Short mmCIF file of C-alpha atoms in Angstrom, two decimals:
data_model
loop_
_atom_site.label_atom_id
_atom_site.label_comp_id
_atom_site.label_asym_id
_atom_site.label_seq_id
_atom_site.Cartn_x
_atom_site.Cartn_y
_atom_site.Cartn_z
CA UNK A 1 -47.91 -21.62 36.53
CA UNK A 2 -50.11 -18.77 37.76
CA UNK A 3 -47.06 -16.72 38.77
CA UNK A 4 -45.40 -17.34 35.40
CA UNK A 5 -48.60 -16.32 33.61
CA UNK A 6 -48.68 -13.13 35.68
CA UNK A 7 -45.07 -12.48 34.65
CA UNK A 8 -45.98 -12.89 30.97
CA UNK A 9 -48.94 -10.54 31.44
CA UNK A 10 -46.72 -7.95 33.14
CA UNK A 11 -44.18 -8.02 30.29
CA UNK A 12 -46.96 -7.83 27.70
CA UNK A 13 -48.54 -4.85 29.43
CA UNK A 14 -45.18 -3.08 29.71
CA UNK A 15 -44.56 -3.59 25.98
CA UNK A 16 -48.00 -2.45 24.83
CA UNK A 17 -48.39 0.51 27.19
CA UNK A 18 -44.75 1.47 26.72
CA UNK A 19 -45.16 1.64 22.94
CA UNK A 20 -48.16 3.93 23.30
CA UNK A 21 -46.31 6.29 25.65
CA UNK A 22 -43.11 6.28 23.61
CA UNK A 23 -44.92 6.94 20.34
CA UNK A 24 -46.97 9.69 21.98
CA UNK A 25 -44.19 11.82 23.49
CA UNK A 26 -40.91 9.86 23.53
CA UNK A 27 -40.59 10.34 27.28
CA UNK A 28 -39.59 6.73 28.00
CA UNK A 29 -36.28 7.25 26.19
CA UNK A 30 -36.36 3.59 25.11
CA UNK A 31 -37.05 2.53 21.54
CA UNK A 32 -38.45 -0.88 22.49
CA UNK A 33 -39.86 -0.43 26.01
CA UNK A 34 -39.58 -1.72 28.61
CA UNK A 35 -36.13 -2.82 27.42
CA UNK A 36 -33.44 -0.39 26.35
CA UNK A 37 -33.27 -1.95 22.91
CA UNK A 38 -34.21 -1.54 19.27
CA UNK A 39 -35.80 -3.92 16.79
CA UNK A 40 -33.03 -5.72 14.92
CA UNK A 41 -33.68 -9.37 13.94
CA UNK A 42 -30.29 -10.98 13.36
CA UNK A 43 -28.13 -14.07 13.65
CA UNK A 44 -24.46 -14.15 14.53
CA UNK A 45 -21.47 -16.41 15.12
CA UNK A 46 -22.72 -17.02 18.66
CA UNK A 47 -26.10 -18.34 17.54
CA UNK A 48 -25.08 -22.02 17.09
CA UNK A 49 -23.13 -21.99 20.35
CA UNK A 50 -25.99 -20.37 22.30
CA UNK A 51 -28.54 -22.84 20.95
CA UNK A 52 -26.23 -25.77 21.63
CA UNK A 53 -25.50 -24.59 25.17
CA UNK A 54 -29.20 -24.17 25.89
CA UNK A 55 -30.10 -27.61 24.53
CA UNK A 56 -27.28 -29.32 26.44
CA UNK A 57 -28.13 -27.64 29.75
CA UNK A 58 -31.84 -28.42 29.35
CA UNK A 59 -31.16 -32.03 28.42
CA UNK A 60 -28.28 -32.90 30.74
CA UNK A 61 -28.10 -30.10 33.31
CA UNK A 62 -30.47 -31.47 35.97
CA UNK A 63 -29.11 -35.05 36.04
CA UNK A 64 -25.48 -33.90 35.92
CA UNK A 65 -26.11 -31.38 38.69
CA UNK A 66 -27.49 -34.20 40.82
CA UNK A 67 -24.59 -36.63 40.18
CA UNK A 68 -21.37 -34.68 39.72
CA UNK A 69 -18.97 -34.39 42.67
CA UNK A 70 -19.47 -31.02 44.33
CA UNK A 71 -16.21 -29.49 43.13
CA UNK A 72 -16.83 -30.89 39.68
CA UNK A 73 -20.26 -29.29 39.67
CA UNK A 74 -18.77 -25.92 40.59
CA UNK A 75 -16.19 -26.14 37.79
CA UNK A 76 -18.78 -27.29 35.26
CA UNK A 77 -21.24 -24.56 36.27
CA UNK A 78 -18.64 -21.81 35.90
CA UNK A 79 -17.47 -23.13 32.53
CA UNK A 80 -20.99 -23.63 31.20
CA UNK A 81 -22.18 -20.18 32.28
CA UNK A 82 -19.09 -18.58 30.75
CA UNK A 83 -19.86 -20.32 27.45
CA UNK A 84 -23.52 -19.29 27.65
CA UNK A 85 -22.70 -15.63 28.29
CA UNK A 86 -19.98 -15.46 25.63
CA UNK A 87 -22.23 -17.19 23.10
CA UNK A 88 -25.04 -14.73 23.75
CA UNK A 89 -22.63 -11.80 23.32
CA UNK A 90 -21.33 -13.26 20.06
CA UNK A 91 -24.82 -13.35 18.60
CA UNK A 92 -24.09 -9.66 17.94
CA UNK A 93 -20.66 -10.48 16.49
CA UNK A 94 -17.16 -10.17 17.91
CA UNK A 95 -16.82 -6.48 17.17
CA UNK A 96 -20.26 -5.13 18.05
CA UNK A 97 -21.06 -7.72 20.70
CA UNK A 98 -17.73 -7.99 22.51
CA UNK A 99 -14.82 -5.66 21.75
CA UNK A 100 -16.81 -2.42 21.31
CA UNK A 101 -19.28 -2.91 24.16
CA UNK A 102 -17.09 -1.22 26.78
CA UNK A 103 -15.56 1.38 24.48
CA UNK A 104 -18.67 3.37 23.51
CA UNK A 105 -19.05 7.04 24.44
CA UNK A 106 -20.81 6.15 27.71
CA UNK A 107 -18.29 3.59 28.94
CA UNK A 108 -15.33 3.33 31.29
CA UNK A 109 -12.58 2.71 28.74
CA UNK A 110 -13.07 6.18 27.24
CA UNK A 111 -11.40 7.81 30.26
CA UNK A 112 -8.45 5.51 30.95
CA UNK A 113 -5.95 8.19 29.91
CA UNK A 114 -7.38 10.59 32.52
CA UNK A 115 -6.20 8.29 35.33
CA UNK A 116 -2.45 8.48 34.73
CA UNK A 117 -2.17 9.99 38.21
CA UNK A 118 -4.74 7.94 40.13
CA UNK A 119 -4.71 9.89 43.44
CA UNK A 120 -5.11 13.18 41.57
CA UNK A 121 -7.94 11.74 39.46
CA UNK A 122 -9.74 10.53 42.59
CA UNK A 123 -9.41 13.92 44.30
CA UNK A 124 -10.84 15.58 41.20
CA UNK A 125 -13.48 12.92 40.47
CA UNK A 126 -16.51 14.70 41.93
CA UNK A 127 -15.77 17.87 39.95
CA UNK A 128 -16.75 16.11 36.71
CA UNK A 129 -19.95 14.29 37.66
CA UNK A 130 -22.52 17.00 36.95
CA UNK A 131 -23.04 18.09 33.35
CA UNK A 132 -21.79 21.63 32.90
CA UNK A 133 -18.16 21.97 33.99
CA UNK A 134 -15.60 21.16 31.29
CA UNK A 135 -14.64 17.52 30.98
CA UNK A 136 -17.65 15.94 32.69
CA UNK A 137 -17.43 12.17 32.87
CA UNK A 138 -19.28 9.87 30.44
CA UNK A 139 -22.59 8.53 31.76
CA UNK A 140 -21.36 5.24 33.21
CA UNK A 141 -18.26 6.77 34.79
CA UNK A 142 -20.28 9.56 36.38
CA UNK A 143 -22.96 7.09 37.44
CA UNK A 144 -20.63 4.90 39.51
CA UNK A 145 -18.02 5.39 42.19
CA UNK A 146 -14.48 5.33 40.80
CA UNK A 147 -13.83 1.70 41.75
CA UNK A 148 -15.64 0.71 38.56
CA UNK A 149 -13.35 2.78 36.35
CA UNK A 150 -10.23 1.87 38.33
CA UNK A 151 -10.82 -1.80 37.54
CA UNK A 152 -10.26 -1.09 33.87
CA UNK A 153 -7.42 1.32 34.57
CA UNK A 154 -5.59 -1.45 36.44
CA UNK A 155 -6.29 -3.96 33.68
CA UNK A 156 -4.72 -1.49 31.26
CA UNK A 157 -1.72 -1.03 33.57
CA UNK A 158 -0.94 -4.77 33.57
CA UNK A 159 -1.10 -4.96 29.78
CA UNK A 160 -4.73 -6.04 29.37
CA UNK A 161 -5.99 -2.82 27.84
CA UNK A 162 -8.70 -2.40 25.23
CA UNK A 163 -12.25 -3.57 24.76
CA UNK A 164 -11.50 -7.25 24.18
CA UNK A 165 -9.64 -7.77 27.45
CA UNK A 166 -12.20 -5.71 29.36
CA UNK A 167 -14.97 -7.88 27.92
CA UNK A 168 -13.16 -11.11 28.78
CA UNK A 169 -12.63 -9.87 32.34
CA UNK A 170 -16.30 -8.97 32.79
CA UNK A 171 -17.56 -12.29 31.43
CA UNK A 172 -15.10 -14.63 33.16
CA UNK A 173 -15.17 -12.80 36.48
CA UNK A 174 -18.90 -12.21 36.21
CA UNK A 175 -19.65 -15.89 35.54
CA UNK A 176 -17.92 -16.82 38.78
CA UNK A 177 -20.98 -15.37 40.52
CA UNK A 178 -22.67 -18.70 39.79
CA UNK A 179 -20.14 -20.39 42.07
CA UNK A 180 -20.68 -17.83 44.82
CA UNK A 181 -24.44 -18.36 44.80
CA UNK A 182 -24.11 -22.16 44.77
CA UNK A 183 -21.67 -22.05 47.68
CA UNK A 184 -24.00 -19.75 49.62
CA UNK A 185 -27.09 -21.87 49.01
CA UNK A 186 -25.23 -25.02 50.00
CA UNK A 187 -23.97 -23.40 53.21
CA UNK A 188 -27.35 -22.04 54.25
CA UNK A 189 -29.92 -24.39 52.72
CA UNK A 190 -28.05 -27.61 51.98
CA UNK A 191 -26.47 -29.27 49.00
CA UNK A 192 -29.62 -30.80 47.44
CA UNK A 193 -31.20 -27.38 46.87
CA UNK A 194 -27.93 -25.95 45.59
CA UNK A 195 -27.69 -28.77 43.06
CA UNK A 196 -31.28 -28.21 41.93
CA UNK A 197 -30.56 -24.50 41.47
CA UNK A 198 -27.38 -25.02 39.44
CA UNK A 199 -28.86 -25.44 35.92
CA UNK A 200 -31.01 -22.33 36.37
CA UNK A 201 -27.98 -20.28 37.39
CA UNK A 202 -26.00 -21.60 34.44
CA UNK A 203 -28.74 -20.79 31.93
CA UNK A 204 -29.64 -17.42 33.43
CA UNK A 205 -31.54 -15.19 30.95
CA UNK A 206 -29.54 -12.23 32.25
CA UNK A 207 -26.73 -13.51 30.02
CA UNK A 208 -28.25 -11.28 27.32
CA UNK A 209 -26.99 -8.27 29.30
CA UNK A 210 -24.10 -9.82 31.22
CA UNK A 211 -22.31 -10.23 27.91
CA UNK A 212 -20.71 -7.81 27.86
CA UNK A 213 -21.41 -5.52 30.80
CA UNK A 214 -19.48 -4.36 33.84
CA UNK A 215 -22.65 -5.02 35.86
CA UNK A 216 -21.93 -8.75 35.57
CA UNK A 217 -18.57 -8.13 37.23
CA UNK A 218 -20.26 -6.02 39.93
CA UNK A 219 -22.71 -8.88 40.55
CA UNK A 220 -19.85 -11.32 41.05
CA UNK A 221 -18.03 -9.13 43.58
CA UNK A 222 -21.23 -8.67 45.59
CA UNK A 223 -22.01 -12.40 45.36
CA UNK A 224 -18.60 -13.41 46.68
CA UNK A 225 -19.03 -11.01 49.61
CA UNK A 226 -22.24 -12.87 50.49
CA UNK A 227 -20.65 -16.29 49.95
CA UNK A 228 -17.69 -15.58 52.23
CA UNK A 229 -20.00 -14.29 54.95
CA UNK A 230 -22.17 -17.42 54.60
CA UNK A 231 -19.12 -19.67 54.93
CA UNK A 232 -18.02 -17.76 58.01
CA UNK A 233 -21.49 -17.75 59.58
CA UNK A 234 -21.96 -21.49 59.11
CA UNK A 235 -18.38 -22.31 60.16
CA UNK A 236 -17.74 -24.05 56.84
CA UNK A 237 -14.60 -21.99 56.24
CA UNK A 238 -11.37 -23.26 57.77
CA UNK A 239 -10.73 -19.78 59.15
CA UNK A 240 -14.17 -18.20 59.70
CA UNK A 241 -12.86 -14.82 60.88
CA UNK A 242 -10.66 -14.49 57.80
CA UNK A 243 -13.57 -15.46 55.55
CA UNK A 244 -15.77 -12.84 57.21
CA UNK A 245 -13.08 -10.17 56.87
CA UNK A 246 -12.64 -11.12 53.20
CA UNK A 247 -16.38 -10.84 52.66
CA UNK A 248 -16.35 -7.42 54.29
CA UNK A 249 -13.45 -6.30 52.09
CA UNK A 250 -15.37 -7.35 48.99
CA UNK A 251 -18.53 -5.66 50.22
CA UNK A 252 -16.60 -2.45 50.74
CA UNK A 253 -15.29 -2.74 47.18
CA UNK A 254 -18.84 -3.50 45.99
CA UNK A 255 -20.04 -0.16 47.39
CA UNK A 256 -17.33 1.60 45.39
CA UNK A 257 -18.36 -0.17 42.19
CA UNK A 258 -22.00 0.95 42.25
CA UNK A 259 -23.85 3.30 44.58
CA UNK A 260 -26.97 1.14 44.66
CA UNK A 261 -25.23 -2.02 45.81
CA UNK A 262 -25.29 -0.92 49.42
CA UNK A 263 -28.77 -2.45 49.23
CA UNK A 264 -27.09 -5.87 49.24
CA UNK A 265 -27.00 -5.32 53.00
CA UNK A 266 -30.45 -6.92 53.04
CA UNK A 267 -29.01 -10.19 51.71
CA UNK A 268 -26.02 -10.05 54.05
CA UNK A 269 -28.22 -9.52 57.10
CA UNK A 270 -30.44 -12.41 56.02
CA UNK A 271 -27.38 -14.67 55.89
CA UNK A 272 -26.70 -13.88 59.54
CA UNK A 273 -30.37 -14.26 60.43
CA UNK A 274 -30.71 -17.65 58.74
CA UNK A 275 -27.41 -18.86 60.23
CA UNK A 276 -28.56 -17.55 63.63
CA UNK A 277 -25.21 -16.05 64.53
CA UNK A 278 -23.53 -12.71 64.94
CA UNK A 279 -19.99 -14.07 65.27
CA UNK A 280 -18.77 -12.86 61.84
CA UNK A 281 -20.06 -9.31 62.28
CA UNK A 282 -16.94 -7.76 63.82
CA UNK A 283 -14.40 -9.09 61.28
CA UNK A 284 -16.84 -8.41 58.44
CA UNK A 285 -17.29 -4.78 59.49
CA UNK A 286 -13.54 -4.31 59.93
CA UNK A 287 -12.97 -5.67 56.44
CA UNK A 288 -15.74 -3.52 55.01
CA UNK A 289 -14.10 -0.34 56.34
CA UNK A 290 -10.83 -0.84 54.46
CA UNK A 291 -11.94 0.29 50.99
CA UNK A 292 -13.98 3.32 52.16
CA UNK A 293 -11.05 4.42 54.33
CA UNK A 294 -8.60 4.11 51.44
CA UNK A 295 -10.78 6.11 49.04
CA UNK A 296 -11.61 8.75 51.63
CA UNK A 297 -7.97 9.24 52.57
CA UNK A 298 -7.13 9.57 48.88
CA UNK A 299 -9.67 12.36 48.52
CA UNK A 300 -12.82 10.75 47.08
CA UNK A 301 -15.92 11.31 49.23
CA UNK A 302 -18.68 8.81 48.54
CA UNK A 303 -21.64 10.79 49.91
CA UNK A 304 -20.66 13.97 48.11
CA UNK A 305 -20.34 12.05 44.86
CA UNK A 306 -23.69 10.33 45.36
CA UNK A 307 -25.55 13.61 45.81
CA UNK A 308 -23.88 14.99 42.68
CA UNK A 309 -24.87 11.81 40.84
CA UNK A 310 -28.52 12.40 41.77
CA UNK A 311 -28.22 15.86 40.19
CA UNK A 312 -26.58 14.38 37.09
CA UNK A 313 -29.25 11.67 36.88
CA UNK A 314 -32.03 14.21 36.67
CA UNK A 315 -30.08 16.28 34.12
CA UNK A 316 -30.35 13.40 31.70
CA UNK A 317 -32.93 10.77 30.76
CA UNK A 318 -33.66 10.06 34.42
CA UNK A 319 -35.28 13.45 34.73
CA UNK A 320 -37.54 12.82 31.72
CA UNK A 321 -38.56 9.18 32.10
CA UNK A 322 -41.92 8.97 33.93
CA UNK A 323 -41.75 7.30 37.34
CA UNK A 324 -45.38 6.15 37.01
CA UNK A 325 -44.49 3.82 34.12
CA UNK A 326 -41.03 2.67 35.11
CA UNK A 327 -41.87 1.85 38.73
CA UNK A 328 -43.77 -1.21 37.47
CA UNK A 329 -42.22 -1.66 34.02
CA UNK A 330 -38.83 -2.13 35.72
CA UNK A 331 -40.32 -5.30 37.18
CA UNK A 332 -41.18 -6.46 33.68
CA UNK A 333 -37.51 -5.98 32.75
CA UNK A 334 -36.57 -7.99 35.83
CA UNK A 335 -38.96 -10.75 34.77
CA UNK A 336 -37.23 -11.05 31.40
CA UNK A 337 -33.75 -11.01 32.92
CA UNK A 338 -34.48 -13.43 35.77
CA UNK A 339 -36.71 -15.74 33.76
CA UNK A 340 -40.09 -17.35 34.34
CA UNK A 341 -38.59 -20.12 36.47
CA UNK A 342 -37.39 -17.55 38.99
CA UNK A 343 -40.81 -15.86 38.92
CA UNK A 344 -42.55 -19.16 39.63
CA UNK A 345 -40.03 -19.92 42.36
CA UNK A 346 -40.61 -16.51 43.94
CA UNK A 347 -44.28 -17.38 44.41
CA UNK A 348 -43.25 -20.51 46.29
CA UNK A 349 -40.74 -18.51 48.30
CA UNK A 350 -43.40 -16.01 49.31
CA UNK A 351 -45.73 -18.84 50.30
CA UNK A 352 -43.06 -20.19 52.65
CA UNK A 353 -42.18 -16.82 54.17
CA UNK A 354 -44.75 -16.67 57.02
CA UNK A 355 -43.87 -20.16 58.27
CA UNK A 356 -40.16 -19.37 57.86
CA UNK A 357 -40.45 -16.27 60.06
CA UNK A 358 -42.33 -18.23 62.72
CA UNK A 359 -39.74 -20.99 62.55
CA UNK A 360 -36.93 -18.48 63.03
CA UNK A 361 -38.53 -17.35 66.24
CA UNK A 362 -38.91 -20.94 67.33
CA UNK A 363 -35.32 -21.85 66.56
CA UNK A 364 -35.60 -24.19 63.58
CA UNK A 365 -36.18 -23.63 59.87
CA UNK A 366 -36.27 -26.09 57.01
CA UNK A 367 -33.82 -25.90 54.13
CA UNK A 368 -36.54 -24.64 51.79
CA UNK A 369 -37.56 -21.95 54.27
CA UNK A 370 -33.98 -20.74 54.59
CA UNK A 371 -33.64 -20.55 50.81
CA UNK A 372 -36.95 -18.69 50.59
CA UNK A 373 -35.75 -16.06 53.07
CA UNK A 374 -32.50 -15.55 51.15
CA UNK A 375 -34.36 -15.10 47.87
CA UNK A 376 -36.92 -12.74 49.37
CA UNK A 377 -34.14 -10.59 50.86
CA UNK A 378 -32.79 -10.06 47.33
CA UNK A 379 -36.31 -9.23 46.15
CA UNK A 380 -36.61 -6.67 48.95
CA UNK A 381 -33.33 -5.02 47.85
CA UNK A 382 -34.58 -4.95 44.26
CA UNK A 383 -37.89 -3.36 45.27
CA UNK A 384 -36.07 -0.72 47.31
CA UNK A 385 -33.98 0.13 44.24
CA UNK A 386 -37.15 0.33 42.20
CA UNK A 387 -39.04 2.61 44.58
CA UNK A 388 -36.03 4.92 44.93
CA UNK A 389 -36.67 6.43 41.51
CA UNK A 390 -32.97 6.10 40.69
CA UNK A 391 -33.66 3.04 38.54
CA UNK A 392 -35.83 4.04 35.61
CA UNK A 393 -35.11 1.73 32.64
CA UNK A 394 -32.01 -0.37 31.92
CA UNK A 395 -32.79 -2.43 35.02
CA UNK A 396 -32.42 -5.64 33.00
CA UNK A 397 -28.70 -4.79 33.14
CA UNK A 398 -28.29 -2.64 36.25
CA UNK A 399 -30.12 -5.01 38.59
CA UNK A 400 -28.00 -8.07 37.80
CA UNK A 401 -26.51 -8.19 41.33
CA UNK A 402 -30.04 -8.53 42.76
CA UNK A 403 -31.53 -10.69 40.01
CA UNK A 404 -28.77 -13.26 40.49
CA UNK A 405 -30.17 -14.14 43.92
CA UNK A 406 -33.69 -14.68 42.61
CA UNK A 407 -32.59 -17.57 40.40
CA UNK A 408 -32.13 -20.16 43.21
CA UNK A 409 -35.87 -19.85 43.87
CA UNK A 410 -36.27 -22.21 40.90
CA UNK A 411 -34.91 -24.98 43.16
CA UNK A 412 -38.26 -24.89 44.95
CA UNK A 413 -40.08 -26.00 41.78
CA UNK A 414 -40.87 -29.70 41.24
CA UNK A 415 -37.80 -31.65 40.14
CA UNK A 416 -39.80 -33.42 37.43
CA UNK A 417 -40.60 -30.05 35.83
CA UNK A 418 -37.00 -28.75 35.79
CA UNK A 419 -36.55 -29.11 32.04
CA UNK A 420 -39.83 -27.35 31.31
CA UNK A 421 -38.83 -24.36 33.44
CA UNK A 422 -35.35 -24.24 31.94
CA UNK A 423 -36.91 -24.01 28.48
CA UNK A 424 -39.38 -21.37 29.71
CA UNK A 425 -36.47 -19.22 30.85
CA UNK A 426 -34.02 -19.82 28.01
CA UNK A 427 -36.33 -19.42 25.01
CA UNK A 428 -37.42 -15.83 25.79
CA UNK A 429 -33.77 -14.90 26.38
CA UNK A 430 -32.76 -16.34 23.01
CA UNK A 431 -35.63 -14.54 21.29
CA UNK A 432 -34.73 -11.20 22.88
CA UNK A 433 -31.08 -11.61 21.92
CA UNK A 434 -31.87 -12.48 18.30
CA UNK A 435 -34.75 -10.07 17.67
CA UNK A 436 -33.45 -6.97 19.46
CA UNK A 437 -30.24 -5.01 19.65
CA UNK A 438 -29.69 -4.55 23.38
CA UNK A 439 -26.86 -2.03 23.29
CA UNK A 440 -26.69 0.83 25.75
#
């Protein structure tokens, strides 16, 4: 409870201090700091579905997670999270909340027609990152490697063009991240903890921003890279080398979806550390080289683009937003997106960390210690992103790939209190979604 109370205090401080700073000079570039949002109390067609989903998961999630067959639990978790995310998006209506989300002036779908010749577009990509030359990319296109945009180009090529199909892709693919995390936790820390984590993953507060955002899709790709490596490291895959190579391939793709997701290396290394093996490293690395090699040979150079992105970042709001506020207010955003259950679980994870490190040296860790190490690795990646200064605001959306791995920490909370913590996470998310407009 103390950790949750500290989380509430952090959010409160970020709101109050943020309002003072924003009203004084507007430097936060956020109307309702610390969130990128504006005050807009509203209901929508998704309201009944979101409330129903929350009530059902709170009431029946924990017992069903404990009793369902494993494959049935995976299917139910994916379906339930998809419903939860779609319902939260539909609180803003079908048009504003779903079909137009990925078609605004900052988004990927605005440049689909500029990728008719994909190799030529990739060779020319870095020439349009910095503001100044004619035809500079919209903010989200410039802010990510071209893999992000190519996803939507390819969807358009197979006949799934437009905002509605892009939204469906992001939600359905993004919700599969729940499966990846459950599979990873089961492989590394055992099935009981994975089952206890399931309802918290299903009812993740980050649904407010996952619906509809490409960052949810990015989170899923990164999560499946971790899951495949975990299956390979624990020999749970029928063909461990193939699983490791597949994980590497997805990690390579992850790095070409978002520059910051290279930080997921911390989670991947922790998987190997907890599994106490280096066997999957070679096939994983070979798989991870495929995507960078393909892009480089086509003419897109990741490091060049990243340095240009840094210049573009400081040309815009990133150069105005004060680091001194956002370096801690970002954590308030993360608290809202991960939920109070994850915050409380993080305290328990941290408490187990010293004993877990000693146990690693001695050769044997408990299931809870292994889960704690996995969660803390994600927290380390998140803190590195925070300290970098390249994440000032919008982290409730941008950090979804890291926040996802904080949620299993809730499995360390007392089983008898599961429903209380589910409510404590879901209610703030519902309030945010109905009181604020969280567009970007």
